[in-house]
Amino acid sequence: MALAAIVLCVMASANDLTLRYDRPAQFFEEALVIGNGNIGATVYGGINRERISLNDITLWTGEPETGVTTPGASSRIPEIRRAIDRGDFRAADSLNMFVQGHYSENYQPLGTLNITFNGIDSAAVTGYNRSLSLNNAVARSTFTIGNLRRTTSAFVSASDSKTLYRPSRIQPRPRRAIFPIRALPAHFKQPHPGSTRQPAGVVERASPSALEQQLHHQHKR
C-alpha cells in the first residue's frame, strides 16, 4: 500500500506541470510567456498594475528579402564543424554568420499593455502566488486582500487566435480599470520601441463569447 501511494504521488507530481512564483515579475525574464505560435503575451502578474508585453509574428521592420543567395555557403560547413570540434566557438559563429547570408530585418514587439486597477492597496495583500500551467497554458496570479481572494487568468487561444485576460472582482461592485497601451510608431523603423504613443481608455464589459466562457471554466479550476 505504501509503495502504491508513493507511485501515485510521483505520477500526480509528474502530471502537474506548473511553474510557481511568490511575487510579481520585475523583469521580462521573470514574466510568464503564453502564445500560439503567431501571437503571444508576456504576463508580469502585477497586483494593482498589470503589465503585459504583446507580440505578433507579422511585425517586422520591413518585408522579407527575395533573391538573396550566399555563394560558397556549403563549403563553409566543414570549417564550422572543425571549429566546433576544437572548441573555437567564436570562429564557428563567425563562419555560420556567413552561411546565414545577408542580415534582413528586425522582429518587433507589438507593444505593452498596462492595466491599472484602482483601489487596491498592494501593502495589504497577502498569500500572493503566480503560476503558469504547462498542461492548459493558463497564466494565473492570485492573492488575498482583506478576506477576499482575487485571481487573474490569461491565455492565448490557438483556434480563435485571441489573447484573453480575465480579472476577478474583489468587491461586489466592479472596479474601474484603465488600459494605457505603449505601442510602436506606425512606420516600425526601430528594432525596439523608442518614441511611443500612449492612448488610454476604459474597458467596457462585453457580452461573453464561447471563448470567454472557456477561460471562465479554466479560471475556476
PDB file of N, CA, C and O in Angstrom, residues 11-83:
ATOM      1  N   MET A  11       3.265  10.164  -9.812  1.00  0.00           N
ATOM      2  CA  MET A  11       2.509  10.369 -11.042  1.00  0.00           C
ATOM      3  C   MET A  11       1.765  11.688 -10.993  1.00  0.00           C
ATOM      4  O   MET A  11       1.709  12.423 -11.981  1.00  0.00           O
ATOM      5  N   ALA A  12       1.171  12.022  -9.843  1.00  0.00           N
ATOM      6  CA  ALA A  12       0.450  13.291  -9.713  1.00  0.00           C
ATOM      7  C   ALA A  12       1.395  14.467  -9.884  1.00  0.00           C
ATOM      8  O   ALA A  12       1.070  15.450 -10.557  1.00  0.00           O
ATOM      9  N   SER A  13       2.609  14.368  -9.300  1.00  0.00           N
ATOM     10  CA  SER A  13       3.580  15.451  -9.445  1.00  0.00           C
ATOM     11  C   SER A  13       4.039  15.588 -10.888  1.00  0.00           C
ATOM     12  O   SER A  13       4.236  16.690 -11.388  1.00  0.00           O
ATOM     13  N   ALA A  14       4.217  14.450 -11.583  1.00  0.00           N
ATOM     14  CA  ALA A  14       4.661  14.485 -12.972  1.00  0.00           C
ATOM     15  C   ALA A  14       3.607  15.102 -13.878  1.00  0.00           C
ATOM     16  O   ALA A  14       3.922  15.750 -14.862  1.00  0.00           O
ATOM     17  N   ASN A  15       2.332  14.896 -13.540  1.00  0.00           N
ATOM     18  CA  ASN A  15       1.254  15.428 -14.372  1.00  0.00           C
ATOM     19  C   ASN A  15       0.972  16.894 -14.085  1.00  0.00           C
ATOM     20  O   ASN A  15       0.347  17.576 -14.891  1.00  0.00           O
ATOM     21  N   ASP A  16       1.392  17.402 -12.938  1.00  0.00           N
ATOM     22  CA  ASP A  16       1.162  18.799 -12.577  1.00  0.00           C
ATOM     23  C   ASP A  16       2.355  19.626 -13.035  1.00  0.00           C
ATOM     24  O   ASP A  16       3.267  19.926 -12.263  1.00  0.00           O
ATOM     25  N   LEU A  17       2.364  19.974 -14.316  1.00  0.00           N
ATOM     26  CA  LEU A  17       3.477  20.731 -14.892  1.00  0.00           C
ATOM     27  C   LEU A  17       3.186  22.222 -14.737  1.00  0.00           C
ATOM     28  O   LEU A  17       2.681  22.878 -15.641  1.00  0.00           O
ATOM     29  N   THR A  18       3.486  22.762 -13.561  1.00  0.00           N
ATOM     30  CA  THR A  18       3.151  24.146 -13.246  1.00  0.00           C
ATOM     31  C   THR A  18       4.366  24.870 -12.697  1.00  0.00           C
ATOM     32  O   THR A  18       5.051  24.373 -11.791  1.00  0.00           O
ATOM     33  N   LEU A  19       4.641  26.050 -13.248  1.00  0.00           N
ATOM     34  CA  LEU A  19       5.678  26.935 -12.725  1.00  0.00           C
ATOM     35  C   LEU A  19       5.034  27.847 -11.687  1.00  0.00           C
ATOM     36  O   LEU A  19       3.990  28.441 -11.960  1.00  0.00           O
ATOM     37  N   ARG A  20       5.644  27.995 -10.520  1.00  0.00           N
ATOM     38  CA  ARG A  20       5.049  28.776  -9.432  1.00  0.00           C
ATOM     39  C   ARG A  20       6.050  29.787  -8.884  1.00  0.00           C
ATOM     40  O   ARG A  20       7.235  29.473  -8.722  1.00  0.00           O
ATOM     41  N   TYR A  21       5.535  30.984  -8.556  1.00  0.00           N
ATOM     42  CA  TYR A  21       6.361  32.052  -8.008  1.00  0.00           C
ATOM     43  C   TYR A  21       5.577  32.771  -6.910  1.00  0.00           C
ATOM     44  O   TYR A  21       4.347  32.801  -6.934  1.00  0.00           O
ATOM     45  N   ASP A  22       6.303  33.390  -5.970  1.00  0.00           N
ATOM     46  CA  ASP A  22       5.634  34.014  -4.827  1.00  0.00           C
ATOM     47  C   ASP A  22       5.650  35.538  -4.874  1.00  0.00           C
ATOM     48  O   ASP A  22       5.381  36.203  -3.876  1.00  0.00           O
ATOM     49  N   ARG A  23       5.969  36.112  -6.019  1.00  0.00           N
ATOM     50  CA  ARG A  23       5.917  37.573  -6.175  1.00  0.00           C
ATOM     51  C   ARG A  23       5.737  37.920  -7.646  1.00  0.00           C
ATOM     52  O   ARG A  23       6.036  37.109  -8.527  1.00  0.00           O
ATOM     53  N   PRO A  24       5.253  39.128  -7.944  1.00  0.00           N
ATOM     54  CA  PRO A  24       5.127  39.544  -9.346  1.00  0.00           C
ATOM     55  C   PRO A  24       6.493  39.622 -10.029  1.00  0.00           C
ATOM     56  O   PRO A  24       7.519  39.776  -9.370  1.00  0.00           O
ATOM     57  N   ALA A  25       6.495  39.488 -11.345  1.00  0.00           N
ATOM     58  CA  ALA A  25       7.740  39.605 -12.112  1.00  0.00           C
ATOM     59  C   ALA A  25       8.197  41.059 -12.136  1.00  0.00           C
ATOM     60  O   ALA A  25       7.384  41.978 -12.245  1.00  0.00           O
ATOM     61  N   GLN A  26       9.499  41.256 -12.032  1.00  0.00           N
ATOM     62  CA  GLN A  26      10.072  42.595 -12.132  1.00  0.00           C
ATOM     63  C   GLN A  26      10.725  42.826 -13.489  1.00  0.00           C
ATOM     64  O   GLN A  26      10.807  43.963 -13.954  1.00  0.00           O
ATOM     65  N   PHE A  27      11.195  41.749 -14.121  1.00  0.00           N
ATOM     66  CA  PHE A  27      11.893  41.849 -15.394  1.00  0.00           C
ATOM     67  C   PHE A  27      11.233  40.928 -16.416  1.00  0.00           C
ATOM     68  O   PHE A  27      10.487  40.015 -16.055  1.00  0.00           O
ATOM     69  N   PHE A  28      11.543  41.170 -17.683  1.00  0.00           N
ATOM     70  CA  PHE A  28      10.980  40.363 -18.766  1.00  0.00           C
ATOM     71  C   PHE A  28      11.295  38.876 -18.574  1.00  0.00           C
ATOM     72  O   PHE A  28      10.453  38.023 -18.801  1.00  0.00           O
ATOM     73  N   GLU A  29      12.530  38.580 -18.125  1.00  0.00           N
ATOM     74  CA  GLU A  29      12.942  37.185 -17.972  1.00  0.00           C
ATOM     75  C   GLU A  29      12.166  36.466 -16.869  1.00  0.00           C
ATOM     76  O   GLU A  29      12.142  35.233 -16.825  1.00  0.00           O
ATOM     77  N   GLU A  30      11.547  37.210 -15.964  1.00  0.00           N
ATOM     78  CA  GLU A  30      10.786  36.605 -14.872  1.00  0.00           C
ATOM     79  C   GLU A  30       9.305  36.438 -15.203  1.00  0.00           C
ATOM     80  O   GLU A  30       8.590  35.732 -14.491  1.00  0.00           O
ATOM     81  N   ALA A  31       8.844  37.087 -16.263  1.00  0.00           N
ATOM     82  CA  ALA A  31       7.411  37.062 -16.600  1.00  0.00           C
ATOM     83  C   ALA A  31       7.032  35.721 -17.223  1.00  0.00           C
ATOM     84  O   ALA A  31       7.888  34.947 -17.654  1.00  0.00           O
ATOM     85  N   LEU A  32       5.728  35.447 -17.263  1.00  0.00           N
ATOM     86  CA  LEU A  32       5.197  34.185 -17.784  1.00  0.00           C
ATOM     87  C   LEU A  32       4.760  34.367 -19.235  1.00  0.00           C
ATOM     88  O   LEU A  32       3.998  35.284 -19.548  1.00  0.00           O
ATOM     89  N   VAL A  33       5.248  33.485 -20.101  1.00  0.00           N
ATOM     90  CA  VAL A  33       5.043  33.611 -21.545  1.00  0.00           C
ATOM     91  C   VAL A  33       3.920  32.679 -21.998  1.00  0.00           C
ATOM     92  O   VAL A  33       3.935  31.488 -21.695  1.00  0.00           O
ATOM     93  N   ILE A  34       2.958  33.231 -22.722  1.00  0.00           N
ATOM     94  CA  ILE A  34       1.880  32.444 -23.319  1.00  0.00           C
ATOM     95  C   ILE A  34       1.789  32.814 -24.798  1.00  0.00           C
ATOM     96  O   ILE A  34       2.177  33.903 -25.201  1.00  0.00           O
ATOM     97  N   GLY A  35       1.289  31.900 -25.628  1.00  0.00           N
ATOM     98  CA  GLY A  35       1.188  32.187 -27.057  1.00  0.00           C
ATOM     99  C   GLY A  35       0.703  30.989 -27.834  1.00  0.00           C
ATOM    100  O   GLY A  35       0.503  29.900 -27.281  1.00  0.00           O
ATOM    101  N   ASN A  36       0.503  31.189 -29.136  1.00  0.00           N
ATOM    102  CA  ASN A  36       0.017  30.108 -30.004  1.00  0.00           C
ATOM    103  C   ASN A  36       0.878  29.931 -31.251  1.00  0.00           C
ATOM    104  O   ASN A  36       0.470  29.275 -32.198  1.00  0.00           O
ATOM    105  N   GLY A  37       2.068  30.518 -31.275  1.00  0.00           N
ATOM    106  CA  GLY A  37       2.935  30.413 -32.435  1.00  0.00           C
ATOM    107  C   GLY A  37       2.810  31.581 -33.390  1.00  0.00           C
ATOM    108  O   GLY A  37       3.707  31.824 -34.194  1.00  0.00           O
ATOM    109  N   ASN A  38       1.715  32.329 -33.300  1.00  0.00           N
ATOM    110  CA  ASN A  38       1.507  33.514 -34.131  1.00  0.00           C
ATOM    111  C   ASN A  38       1.410  34.788 -33.296  1.00  0.00           C
ATOM    112  O   ASN A  38       1.969  35.807 -33.654  1.00  0.00           O
ATOM    113  N   ILE A  39       0.677  34.727 -32.199  1.00  0.00           N
ATOM    114  CA  ILE A  39       0.585  35.856 -31.289  1.00  0.00           C
ATOM    115  C   ILE A  39       1.028  35.377 -29.907  1.00  0.00           C
ATOM    116  O   ILE A  39       0.938  34.188 -29.581  1.00  0.00           O
ATOM    117  N   GLY A  40       1.516  36.300 -29.111  1.00  0.00           N
ATOM    118  CA  GLY A  40       1.993  35.924 -27.794  1.00  0.00           C
ATOM    119  C   GLY A  40       1.858  37.065 -26.810  1.00  0.00           C
ATOM    120  O   GLY A  40       1.643  38.225 -27.185  1.00  0.00           O
ATOM    121  N   ALA A  41       1.985  36.735 -25.533  1.00  0.00           N
ATOM    122  CA  ALA A  41       1.923  37.728 -24.467  1.00  0.00           C
ATOM    123  C   ALA A  41       2.840  37.284 -23.337  1.00  0.00           C
ATOM    124  O   ALA A  41       3.002  36.091 -23.087  1.00  0.00           O
ATOM    125  N   THR A  42       3.436  38.256 -22.679  1.00  0.00           N
ATOM    126  CA  THR A  42       4.283  38.004 -21.521  1.00  0.00           C
ATOM    127  C   THR A  42       3.649  38.703 -20.329  1.00  0.00           C
ATOM    128  O   THR A  42       3.551  39.926 -20.303  1.00  0.00           O
ATOM    129  N   VAL A  43       3.185  37.917 -19.347  1.00  0.00           N
ATOM    130  CA  VAL A  43       2.364  38.418 -18.249  1.00  0.00           C
ATOM    131  C   VAL A  43       3.226  38.552 -16.994  1.00  0.00           C
ATOM    132  O   VAL A  43       3.880  37.595 -16.576  1.00  0.00           O
ATOM    133  N   TYR A  44       3.200  39.734 -16.376  1.00  0.00           N
ATOM    134  CA  TYR A  44       4.031  40.015 -15.214  1.00  0.00           C
ATOM    135  C   TYR A  44       3.335  39.695 -13.894  1.00  0.00           C
ATOM    136  O   TYR A  44       3.998  39.530 -12.877  1.00  0.00           O
ATOM    137  N   GLY A  45       2.015  39.645 -13.873  1.00  0.00           N
ATOM    138  CA  GLY A  45       1.291  39.284 -12.659  1.00  0.00           C
ATOM    139  C   GLY A  45       1.280  40.355 -11.597  1.00  0.00           C
ATOM    140  O   GLY A  45       1.375  40.054 -10.397  1.00  0.00           O
ATOM    141  N   GLY A  46       1.159  41.617 -12.011  1.00  0.00           N
ATOM    142  CA  GLY A  46       1.139  42.714 -11.050  1.00  0.00           C
ATOM    143  C   GLY A  46      -0.109  42.719 -10.180  1.00  0.00           C
ATOM    144  O   GLY A  46      -1.121  42.100 -10.525  1.00  0.00           O
ATOM    145  N   ILE A  47      -0.045  43.425  -9.070  1.00  0.00           N
ATOM    146  CA  ILE A  47      -1.161  43.451  -8.115  1.00  0.00           C
ATOM    147  C   ILE A  47      -2.139  44.571  -8.446  1.00  0.00           C
ATOM    148  O   ILE A  47      -3.286  44.322  -8.795  1.00  0.00           O
ATOM    149  N   ASN A  48      -1.697  45.817  -8.333  1.00  0.00           N
ATOM    150  CA  ASN A  48      -2.584  46.931  -8.697  1.00  0.00           C
ATOM    151  C   ASN A  48      -2.247  47.520 -10.062  1.00  0.00           C
ATOM    152  O   ASN A  48      -2.916  48.425 -10.530  1.00  0.00           O
ATOM    153  N   ARG A  49      -1.206  46.971 -10.690  1.00  0.00           N
ATOM    154  CA  ARG A  49      -0.861  47.390 -12.057  1.00  0.00           C
ATOM    155  C   ARG A  49      -0.289  46.194 -12.798  1.00  0.00           C
ATOM    156  O   ARG A  49       0.805  45.732 -12.495  1.00  0.00           O
ATOM    157  N   GLU A  50      -1.057  45.699 -13.733  1.00  0.00           N
ATOM    158  CA  GLU A  50      -0.622  44.560 -14.544  1.00  0.00           C
ATOM    159  C   GLU A  50       0.105  45.066 -15.784  1.00  0.00           C
ATOM    160  O   GLU A  50      -0.285  46.069 -16.385  1.00  0.00           O
ATOM    161  N   ARG A  51       1.159  44.352 -16.156  1.00  0.00           N
ATOM    162  CA  ARG A  51       1.923  44.676 -17.366  1.00  0.00           C
ATOM    163  C   ARG A  51       1.949  43.446 -18.258  1.00  0.00           C
ATOM    164  O   ARG A  51       2.303  42.355 -17.810  1.00  0.00           O
ATOM    165  N   ILE A  52       1.556  43.624 -19.530  1.00  0.00           N
ATOM    166  CA  ILE A  52       1.536  42.522 -20.486  1.00  0.00           C
ATOM    167  C   ILE A  52       2.248  42.978 -21.762  1.00  0.00           C
ATOM    168  O   ILE A  52       1.805  43.916 -22.427  1.00  0.00           O
ATOM    169  N   SER A  53       3.360  42.321 -22.092  1.00  0.00           N
ATOM    170  CA  SER A  53       4.069  42.605 -23.336  1.00  0.00           C
ATOM    171  C   SER A  53       3.434  41.768 -24.447  1.00  0.00           C
ATOM    172  O   SER A  53       3.253  40.564 -24.293  1.00  0.00           O
ATOM    173  N   LEU A  54       3.125  42.405 -25.573  1.00  0.00           N
ATOM    174  CA  LEU A  54       2.394  41.748 -26.659  1.00  0.00           C
ATOM    175  C   LEU A  54       3.283  41.547 -27.881  1.00  0.00           C
ATOM    176  O   LEU A  54       4.114  42.405 -28.210  1.00  0.00           O
ATOM    177  N   ASN A  55       3.087  40.405 -28.561  1.00  0.00           N
ATOM    178  CA  ASN A  55       3.849  40.087 -29.770  1.00  0.00           C
ATOM    179  C   ASN A  55       2.929  39.586 -30.866  1.00  0.00           C
ATOM    180  O   ASN A  55       1.890  38.969 -30.582  1.00  0.00           O
ATOM    181  N   ASP A  56       3.312  39.838 -32.099  1.00  0.00           N
ATOM    182  CA  ASP A  56       2.613  39.321 -33.275  1.00  0.00           C
ATOM    183  C   ASP A  56       3.670  38.944 -34.306  1.00  0.00           C
ATOM    184  O   ASP A  56       4.580  39.729 -34.581  1.00  0.00           O
ATOM    185  N   ILE A  57       3.568  37.749 -34.867  1.00  0.00           N
ATOM    186  CA  ILE A  57       4.614  37.231 -35.747  1.00  0.00           C
ATOM    187  C   ILE A  57       4.773  38.045 -37.030  1.00  0.00           C
ATOM    188  O   ILE A  57       5.808  37.985 -37.700  1.00  0.00           O
ATOM    189  N   THR A  58       3.771  38.860 -37.396  1.00  0.00           N
ATOM    190  CA  THR A  58       3.834  39.605 -38.653  1.00  0.00           C
ATOM    191  C   THR A  58       4.556  40.941 -38.526  1.00  0.00           C
ATOM    192  O   THR A  58       4.737  41.636 -39.531  1.00  0.00           O
ATOM    193  N   LEU A  59       4.959  41.342 -37.315  1.00  0.00           N
ATOM    194  CA  LEU A  59       5.536  42.669 -37.122  1.00  0.00           C
ATOM    195  C   LEU A  59       7.059  42.632 -37.264  1.00  0.00           C
ATOM    196  O   LEU A  59       7.765  42.092 -36.409  1.00  0.00           O
ATOM    197  N   TRP A  60       7.541  43.222 -38.347  1.00  0.00           N
ATOM    198  CA  TRP A  60       8.972  43.334 -38.619  1.00  0.00           C
ATOM    199  C   TRP A  60       9.282  44.750 -39.068  1.00  0.00           C
ATOM    200  O   TRP A  60       8.382  45.528 -39.381  1.00  0.00           O
ATOM    201  N   THR A  61      10.589  45.097 -39.121  1.00  0.00           N
ATOM    202  CA  THR A  61      10.969  46.437 -39.555  1.00  0.00           C
ATOM    203  C   THR A  61      10.815  46.632 -41.052  1.00  0.00           C
ATOM    204  O   THR A  61      10.918  47.738 -41.548  1.00  0.00           O
ATOM    205  N   GLY A  62      10.614  45.569 -41.795  1.00  0.00           N
ATOM    206  CA  GLY A  62      10.430  45.671 -43.246  1.00  0.00           C
ATOM    207  C   GLY A  62       9.884  44.377 -43.787  1.00  0.00           C
ATOM    208  O   GLY A  62       9.418  43.527 -43.026  1.00  0.00           O
ATOM    209  N   GLU A  63       9.940  44.209 -45.083  1.00  0.00           N
ATOM    210  CA  GLU A  63       9.401  42.995 -45.701  1.00  0.00           C
ATOM    211  C   GLU A  63      10.521  41.985 -45.964  1.00  0.00           C
ATOM    212  O   GLU A  63      11.697  42.346 -46.017  1.00  0.00           O
ATOM    213  N   PRO A  64      10.184  40.697 -46.099  1.00  0.00           N
ATOM    214  CA  PRO A  64      11.222  39.690 -46.370  1.00  0.00           C
ATOM    215  C   PRO A  64      11.949  39.983 -47.677  1.00  0.00           C
ATOM    216  O   PRO A  64      11.363  40.448 -48.651  1.00  0.00           O
ATOM    217  N   GLU A  65      13.250  39.716 -47.674  1.00  0.00           N
ATOM    218  CA  GLU A  65      14.040  39.910 -48.884  1.00  0.00           C
ATOM    219  C   GLU A  65      13.899  38.698 -49.801  1.00  0.00           C
ATOM    220  O   GLU A  65      13.767  37.568 -49.343  1.00  0.00           O
ATOM    221  N   THR A  66      13.923  38.948 -51.080  1.00  0.00           N
ATOM    222  CA  THR A  66      13.806  37.873 -52.069  1.00  0.00           C
ATOM    223  C   THR A  66      15.057  37.850 -52.941  1.00  0.00           C
ATOM    224  O   THR A  66      15.701  38.875 -53.172  1.00  0.00           O
ATOM    225  N   GLY A  67      15.395  36.675 -53.432  1.00  0.00           N
ATOM    226  CA  GLY A  67      16.524  36.555 -54.342  1.00  0.00           C
ATOM    227  C   GLY A  67      17.872  36.684 -53.685  1.00  0.00           C
ATOM    228  O   GLY A  67      18.882  36.912 -54.369  1.00  0.00           O
ATOM    229  N   VAL A  68      17.935  36.559 -52.360  1.00  0.00           N
ATOM    230  CA  VAL A  68      19.214  36.669 -51.660  1.00  0.00           C
ATOM    231  C   VAL A  68      19.865  35.293 -51.583  1.00  0.00           C
ATOM    232  O   VAL A  68      19.280  34.349 -51.069  1.00  0.00           O
ATOM    233  N   THR A  69      21.055  35.165 -52.094  1.00  0.00           N
ATOM    234  CA  THR A  69      21.805  33.906 -52.027  1.00  0.00           C
ATOM    235  C   THR A  69      23.191  34.167 -51.461  1.00  0.00           C
ATOM    236  O   THR A  69      23.673  35.312 -51.459  1.00  0.00           O
ATOM    237  N   THR A  70      23.815  33.109 -50.970  1.00  0.00           N
ATOM    238  CA  THR A  70      25.172  33.216 -50.425  1.00  0.00           C
ATOM    239  C   THR A  70      26.060  32.220 -51.154  1.00  0.00           C
ATOM    240  O   THR A  70      26.148  31.045 -50.765  1.00  0.00           O
ATOM    241  N   PRO A  71      26.696  32.628 -52.230  1.00  0.00           N
ATOM    242  CA  PRO A  71      27.577  31.706 -52.968  1.00  0.00           C
ATOM    243  C   PRO A  71      28.693  31.167 -52.068  1.00  0.00           C
ATOM    244  O   PRO A  71      29.297  31.907 -51.298  1.00  0.00           O
ATOM    245  N   GLY A  72      28.954  29.871 -52.173  1.00  0.00           N
ATOM    246  CA  GLY A  72      30.019  29.253 -51.408  1.00  0.00           C
ATOM    247  C   GLY A  72      29.656  28.915 -49.980  1.00  0.00           C
ATOM    248  O   GLY A  72      30.525  28.522 -49.183  1.00  0.00           O
ATOM    249  N   ALA A  73      28.362  29.045 -49.604  1.00  0.00           N
ATOM    250  CA  ALA A  73      27.965  28.777 -48.220  1.00  0.00           C
ATOM    251  C   ALA A  73      28.203  27.325 -47.829  1.00  0.00           C
ATOM    252  O   ALA A  73      28.659  27.035 -46.716  1.00  0.00           O
ATOM    253  N   SER A  74      27.916  26.405 -48.745  1.00  0.00           N
ATOM    254  CA  SER A  74      28.053  24.984 -48.404  1.00  0.00           C
ATOM    255  C   SER A  74      29.498  24.603 -48.111  1.00  0.00           C
ATOM    256  O   SER A  74      29.767  23.693 -47.318  1.00  0.00           O
ATOM    257  N   SER A  75      30.438  25.312 -48.714  1.00  0.00           N
ATOM    258  CA  SER A  75      31.845  24.976 -48.488  1.00  0.00           C
ATOM    259  C   SER A  75      32.311  25.349 -47.089  1.00  0.00           C
ATOM    260  O   SER A  75      33.365  24.870 -46.625  1.00  0.00           O
ATOM    261  N   ARG A  76      31.567  26.200 -46.400  1.00  0.00           N
ATOM    262  CA  ARG A  76      31.952  26.609 -45.059  1.00  0.00           C
ATOM    263  C   ARG A  76      31.498  25.617 -43.985  1.00  0.00           C
ATOM    264  O   ARG A  76      31.950  25.707 -42.835  1.00  0.00           O
ATOM    265  N   ILE A  77      30.568  24.704 -44.326  1.00  0.00           N
ATOM    266  CA  ILE A  77      30.035  23.772 -43.323  1.00  0.00           C
ATOM    267  C   ILE A  77      31.145  22.918 -42.699  1.00  0.00           C
ATOM    268  O   ILE A  77      31.218  22.808 -41.463  1.00  0.00           O
ATOM    269  N   PRO A  78      32.045  22.311 -43.503  1.00  0.00           N
ATOM    270  CA  PRO A  78      33.138  21.545 -42.866  1.00  0.00           C
ATOM    271  C   PRO A  78      34.004  22.406 -41.959  1.00  0.00           C
ATOM    272  O   PRO A  78      34.478  21.934 -40.911  1.00  0.00           O
ATOM    273  N   GLU A  79      34.229  23.675 -42.336  1.00  0.00           N
ATOM    274  CA  GLU A  79      35.023  24.557 -41.497  1.00  0.00           C
ATOM    275  C   GLU A  79      34.333  24.824 -40.161  1.00  0.00           C
ATOM    276  O   GLU A  79      34.982  24.881 -39.103  1.00  0.00           O
ATOM    277  N   ILE A  80      33.006  25.003 -40.216  1.00  0.00           N
ATOM    278  CA  ILE A  80      32.240  25.223 -38.985  1.00  0.00           C
ATOM    279  C   ILE A  80      32.361  24.012 -38.067  1.00  0.00           C
ATOM    280  O   ILE A  80      32.570  24.145 -36.854  1.00  0.00           O
ATOM    281  N   ARG A  81      32.254  22.816 -38.652  1.00  0.00           N
ATOM    282  CA  ARG A  81      32.350  21.594 -37.849  1.00  0.00           C
ATOM    283  C   ARG A  81      33.729  21.461 -37.197  1.00  0.00           C
ATOM    284  O   ARG A  81      33.851  21.081 -36.029  1.00  0.00           O
ATOM    285  N   ARG A  82      34.782  21.780 -37.955  1.00  0.00           N
ATOM    286  CA  ARG A  82      36.135  21.681 -37.406  1.00  0.00           C
ATOM    287  C   ARG A  82      36.337  22.700 -36.273  1.00  0.00           C
ATOM    288  O   ARG A  82      36.991  22.393 -35.261  1.00  0.00           O
ATOM    289  N   ALA A  83      35.792  23.894 -36.446  1.00  0.00           N
ATOM    290  CA  ALA A  83      35.915  24.918 -35.400  1.00  0.00           C
ATOM    291  C   ALA A  83      35.198  24.474 -34.123  1.00  0.00           C
ATOM    292  O   ALA A  83      35.702  24.684 -33.012  1.00  0.00           O
TER     293      ALA A  83
END
